[in-house]
Coordinates of N, CA and C in Angstrom, one line a residue:
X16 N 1.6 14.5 12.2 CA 1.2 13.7 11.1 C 0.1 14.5 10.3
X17 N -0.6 14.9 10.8 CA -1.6 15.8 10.0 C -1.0 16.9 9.2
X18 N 0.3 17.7 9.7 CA 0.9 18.4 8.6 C 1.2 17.6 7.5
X19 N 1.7 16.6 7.5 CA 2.0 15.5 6.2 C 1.2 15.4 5.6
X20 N -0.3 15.3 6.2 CA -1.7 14.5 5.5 C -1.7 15.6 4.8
X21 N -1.9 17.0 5.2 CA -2.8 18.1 4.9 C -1.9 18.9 3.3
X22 N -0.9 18.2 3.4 CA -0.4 18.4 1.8 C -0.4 18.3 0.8
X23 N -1.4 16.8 0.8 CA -1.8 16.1 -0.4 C -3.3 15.7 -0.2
X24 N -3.7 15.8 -1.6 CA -5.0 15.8 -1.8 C -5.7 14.1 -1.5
X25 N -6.4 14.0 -0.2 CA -6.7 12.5 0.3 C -7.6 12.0 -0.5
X26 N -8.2 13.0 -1.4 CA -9.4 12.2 -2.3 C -8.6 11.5 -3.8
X27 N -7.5 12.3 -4.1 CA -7.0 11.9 -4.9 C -5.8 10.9 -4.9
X28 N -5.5 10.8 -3.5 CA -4.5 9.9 -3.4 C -5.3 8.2 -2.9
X29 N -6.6 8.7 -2.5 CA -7.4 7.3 -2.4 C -7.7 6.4 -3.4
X30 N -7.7 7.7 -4.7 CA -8.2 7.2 -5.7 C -7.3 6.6 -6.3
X31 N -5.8 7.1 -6.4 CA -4.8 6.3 -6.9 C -4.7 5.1 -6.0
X32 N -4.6 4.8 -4.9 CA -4.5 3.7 -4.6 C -5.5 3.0 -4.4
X33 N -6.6 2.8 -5.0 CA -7.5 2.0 -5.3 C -6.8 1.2 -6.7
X34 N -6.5 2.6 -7.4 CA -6.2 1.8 -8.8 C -5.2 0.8 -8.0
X35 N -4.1 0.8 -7.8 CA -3.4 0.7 -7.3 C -3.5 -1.3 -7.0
X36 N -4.6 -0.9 -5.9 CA -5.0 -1.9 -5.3 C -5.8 -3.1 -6.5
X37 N -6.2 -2.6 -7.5 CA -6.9 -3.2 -8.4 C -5.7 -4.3 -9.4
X38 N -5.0 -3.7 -9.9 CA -3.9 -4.3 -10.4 C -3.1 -5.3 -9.3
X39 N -3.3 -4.9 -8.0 CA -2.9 -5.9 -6.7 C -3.6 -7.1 -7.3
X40 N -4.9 -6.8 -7.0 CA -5.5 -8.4 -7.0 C -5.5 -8.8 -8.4
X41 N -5.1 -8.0 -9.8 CA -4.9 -8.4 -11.5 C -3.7 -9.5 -10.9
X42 N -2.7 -9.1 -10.2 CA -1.6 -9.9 -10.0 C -2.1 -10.8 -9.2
X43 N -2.9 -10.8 -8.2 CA -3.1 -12.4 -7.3 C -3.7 -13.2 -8.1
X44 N -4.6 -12.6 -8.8 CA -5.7 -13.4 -9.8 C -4.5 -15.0 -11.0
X45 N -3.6 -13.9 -11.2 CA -1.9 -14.5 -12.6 C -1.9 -16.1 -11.7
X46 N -2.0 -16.1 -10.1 CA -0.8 -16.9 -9.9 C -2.2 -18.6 -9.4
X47 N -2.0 -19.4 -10.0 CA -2.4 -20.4 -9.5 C -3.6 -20.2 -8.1
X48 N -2.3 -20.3 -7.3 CA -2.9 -20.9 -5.6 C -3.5 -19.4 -5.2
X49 N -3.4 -18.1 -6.0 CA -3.9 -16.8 -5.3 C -3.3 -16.7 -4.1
X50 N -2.0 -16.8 -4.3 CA -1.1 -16.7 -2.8 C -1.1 -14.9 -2.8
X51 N -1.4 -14.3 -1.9 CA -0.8 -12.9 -1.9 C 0.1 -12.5 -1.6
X52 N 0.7 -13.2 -0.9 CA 2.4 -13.1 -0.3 C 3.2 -13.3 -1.4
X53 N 2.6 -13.5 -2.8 CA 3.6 -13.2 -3.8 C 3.8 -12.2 -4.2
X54 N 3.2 -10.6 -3.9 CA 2.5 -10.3 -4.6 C 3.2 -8.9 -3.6
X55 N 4.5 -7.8 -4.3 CA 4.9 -6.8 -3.2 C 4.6 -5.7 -3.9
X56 N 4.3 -4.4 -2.9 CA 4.6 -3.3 -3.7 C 5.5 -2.2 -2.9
X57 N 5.0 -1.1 -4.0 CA 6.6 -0.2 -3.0 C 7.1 1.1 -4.4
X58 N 7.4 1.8 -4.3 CA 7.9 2.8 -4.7 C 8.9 3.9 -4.0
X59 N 9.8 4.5 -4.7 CA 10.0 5.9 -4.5 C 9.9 6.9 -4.3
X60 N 9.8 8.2 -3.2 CA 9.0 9.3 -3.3 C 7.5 9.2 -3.4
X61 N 7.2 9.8 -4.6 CA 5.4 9.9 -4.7 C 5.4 7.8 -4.8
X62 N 6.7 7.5 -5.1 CA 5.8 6.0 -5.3 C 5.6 5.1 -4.0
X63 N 6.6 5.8 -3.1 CA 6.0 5.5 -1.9 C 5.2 5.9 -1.1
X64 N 4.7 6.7 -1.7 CA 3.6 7.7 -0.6 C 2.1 6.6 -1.3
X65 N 2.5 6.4 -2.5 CA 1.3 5.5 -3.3 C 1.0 4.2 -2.6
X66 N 2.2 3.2 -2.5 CA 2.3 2.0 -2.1 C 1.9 1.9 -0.5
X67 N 2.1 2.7 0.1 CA 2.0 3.3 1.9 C 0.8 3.0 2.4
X68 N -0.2 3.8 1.0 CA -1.7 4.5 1.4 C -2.5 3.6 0.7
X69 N -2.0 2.2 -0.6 CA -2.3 1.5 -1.1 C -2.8 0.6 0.1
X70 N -1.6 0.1 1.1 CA -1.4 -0.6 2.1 C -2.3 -0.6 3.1
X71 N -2.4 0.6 3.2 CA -3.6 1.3 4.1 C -4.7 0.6 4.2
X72 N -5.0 1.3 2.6 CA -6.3 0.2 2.2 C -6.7 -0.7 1.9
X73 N -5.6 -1.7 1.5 CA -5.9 -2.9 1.7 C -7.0 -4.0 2.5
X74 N -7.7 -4.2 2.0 CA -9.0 -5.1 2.9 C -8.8 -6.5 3.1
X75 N -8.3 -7.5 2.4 CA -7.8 -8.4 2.1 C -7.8 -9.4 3.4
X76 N -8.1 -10.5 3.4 CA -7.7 -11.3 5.2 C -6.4 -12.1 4.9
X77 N -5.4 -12.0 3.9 CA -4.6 -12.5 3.6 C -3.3 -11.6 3.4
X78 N -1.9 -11.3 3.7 CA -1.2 -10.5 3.8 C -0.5 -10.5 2.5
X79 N 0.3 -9.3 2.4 CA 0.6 -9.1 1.1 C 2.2 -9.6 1.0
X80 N 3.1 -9.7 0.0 CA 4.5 -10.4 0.4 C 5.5 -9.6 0.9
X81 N 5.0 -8.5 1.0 CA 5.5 -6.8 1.5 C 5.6 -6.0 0.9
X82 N 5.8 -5.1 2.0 CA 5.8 -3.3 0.9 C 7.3 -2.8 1.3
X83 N 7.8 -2.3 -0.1 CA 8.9 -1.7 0.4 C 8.9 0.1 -0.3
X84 N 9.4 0.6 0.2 CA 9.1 2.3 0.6 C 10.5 3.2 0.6
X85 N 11.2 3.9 -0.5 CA 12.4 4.4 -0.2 C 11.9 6.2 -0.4
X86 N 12.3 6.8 0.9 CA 12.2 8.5 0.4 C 11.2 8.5 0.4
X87 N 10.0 8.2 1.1 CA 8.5 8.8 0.8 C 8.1 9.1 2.4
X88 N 6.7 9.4 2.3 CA 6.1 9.4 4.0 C 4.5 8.7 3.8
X89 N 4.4 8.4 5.1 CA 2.7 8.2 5.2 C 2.0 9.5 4.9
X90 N 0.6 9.3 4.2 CA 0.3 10.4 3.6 C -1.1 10.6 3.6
X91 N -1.8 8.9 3.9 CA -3.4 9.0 4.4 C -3.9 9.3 5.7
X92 N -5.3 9.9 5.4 CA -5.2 10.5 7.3 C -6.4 9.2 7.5
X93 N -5.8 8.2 7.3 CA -6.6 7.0 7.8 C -6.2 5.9 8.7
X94 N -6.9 5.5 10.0 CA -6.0 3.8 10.0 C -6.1 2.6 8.6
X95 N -5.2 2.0 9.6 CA -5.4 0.9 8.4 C -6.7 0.0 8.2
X96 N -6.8 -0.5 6.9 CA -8.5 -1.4 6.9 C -8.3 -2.5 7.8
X97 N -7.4 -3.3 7.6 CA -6.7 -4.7 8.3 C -5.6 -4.8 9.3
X98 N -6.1 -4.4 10.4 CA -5.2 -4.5 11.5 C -4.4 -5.6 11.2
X99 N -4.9 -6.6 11.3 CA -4.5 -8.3 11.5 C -3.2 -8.5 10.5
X100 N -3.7 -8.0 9.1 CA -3.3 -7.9 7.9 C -1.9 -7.2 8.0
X101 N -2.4 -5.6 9.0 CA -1.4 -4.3 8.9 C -0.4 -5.4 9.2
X102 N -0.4 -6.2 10.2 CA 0.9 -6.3 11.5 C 1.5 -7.9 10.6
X103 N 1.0 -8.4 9.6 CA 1.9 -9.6 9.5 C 2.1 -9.2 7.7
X104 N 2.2 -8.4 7.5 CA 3.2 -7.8 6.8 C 4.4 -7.4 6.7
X105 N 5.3 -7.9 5.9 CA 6.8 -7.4 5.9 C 6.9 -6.1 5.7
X106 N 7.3 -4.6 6.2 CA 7.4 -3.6 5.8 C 9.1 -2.8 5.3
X107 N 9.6 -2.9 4.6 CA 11.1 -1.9 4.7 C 10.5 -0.5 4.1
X108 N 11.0 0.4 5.2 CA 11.0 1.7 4.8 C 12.4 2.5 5.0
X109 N 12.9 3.2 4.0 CA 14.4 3.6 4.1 C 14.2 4.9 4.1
X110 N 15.0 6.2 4.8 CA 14.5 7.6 4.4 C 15.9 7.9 4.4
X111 N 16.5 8.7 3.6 CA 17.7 10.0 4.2 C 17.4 11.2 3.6
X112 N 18.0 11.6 4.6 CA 18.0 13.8 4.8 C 19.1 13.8 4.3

C-alpha cells in the first residue's frame, strides 16, 4: 500500500478532497431533510483516486448514498475519519488489467 501512497502527492490530494468534500455538503445543504444518503460520489481513474480519499475524509455521523470507483486505487496514507460511517456505506469498486 505504501508504494500506491508514495506516488501521489498526500498534501495535494487532501486538498482536493476537501474541495471535494465541500461541494458534498453544497449538495446536502439543496435537499430539504439534509439526507446524505442522497448524496453519491465516485469517479474514474484520477476521479476515483479523488472520490476514495474524499471518503476517507469524510467526518460526517451520517453516511453518504455511496461511492462508486471504476480504474482507480486507494491513494491516502490515512485511515478513515468515520469508522462507523466507513462501514455503512455502499461501496462499488470495479478494476481491469
Amino acid at each position: 500500500m505504501k508504494e500506491i501512497q508514495s506516488k501521489y502527492d498526500q498534501k495535494e490530494l487532501t486538498r482536493a478532497a476537501n474541495w471535494l468534500l465541500e461541494e458534498v455538503d453544497k449538495e446536502i445543504d439543496r435537499f430539504r431533510d439534509r439526507d446524505s444518503k442522497r448524496v453519491f460520489i465516485g469517479g474514474i481513474s484520477q476521479g476515483c483516486i479523488l472520490a476514495l480519499a474524499a471518503f476517507n475524509l469524510y467526518d460526517k455521523s451520517t453516511p453518504l448514498g455511496g461511492v462508486i470507483g471504476l480504474s482507480g486505487e486507494h491513494a491516502l496514507d490515512r485511515p478513515p475519519s468515520n469508522i462507523n460511517v466507513f462501514c455503512n456505506t455502499p461501496i462499488f469498486l470495479y478494476h481491469v488489467s
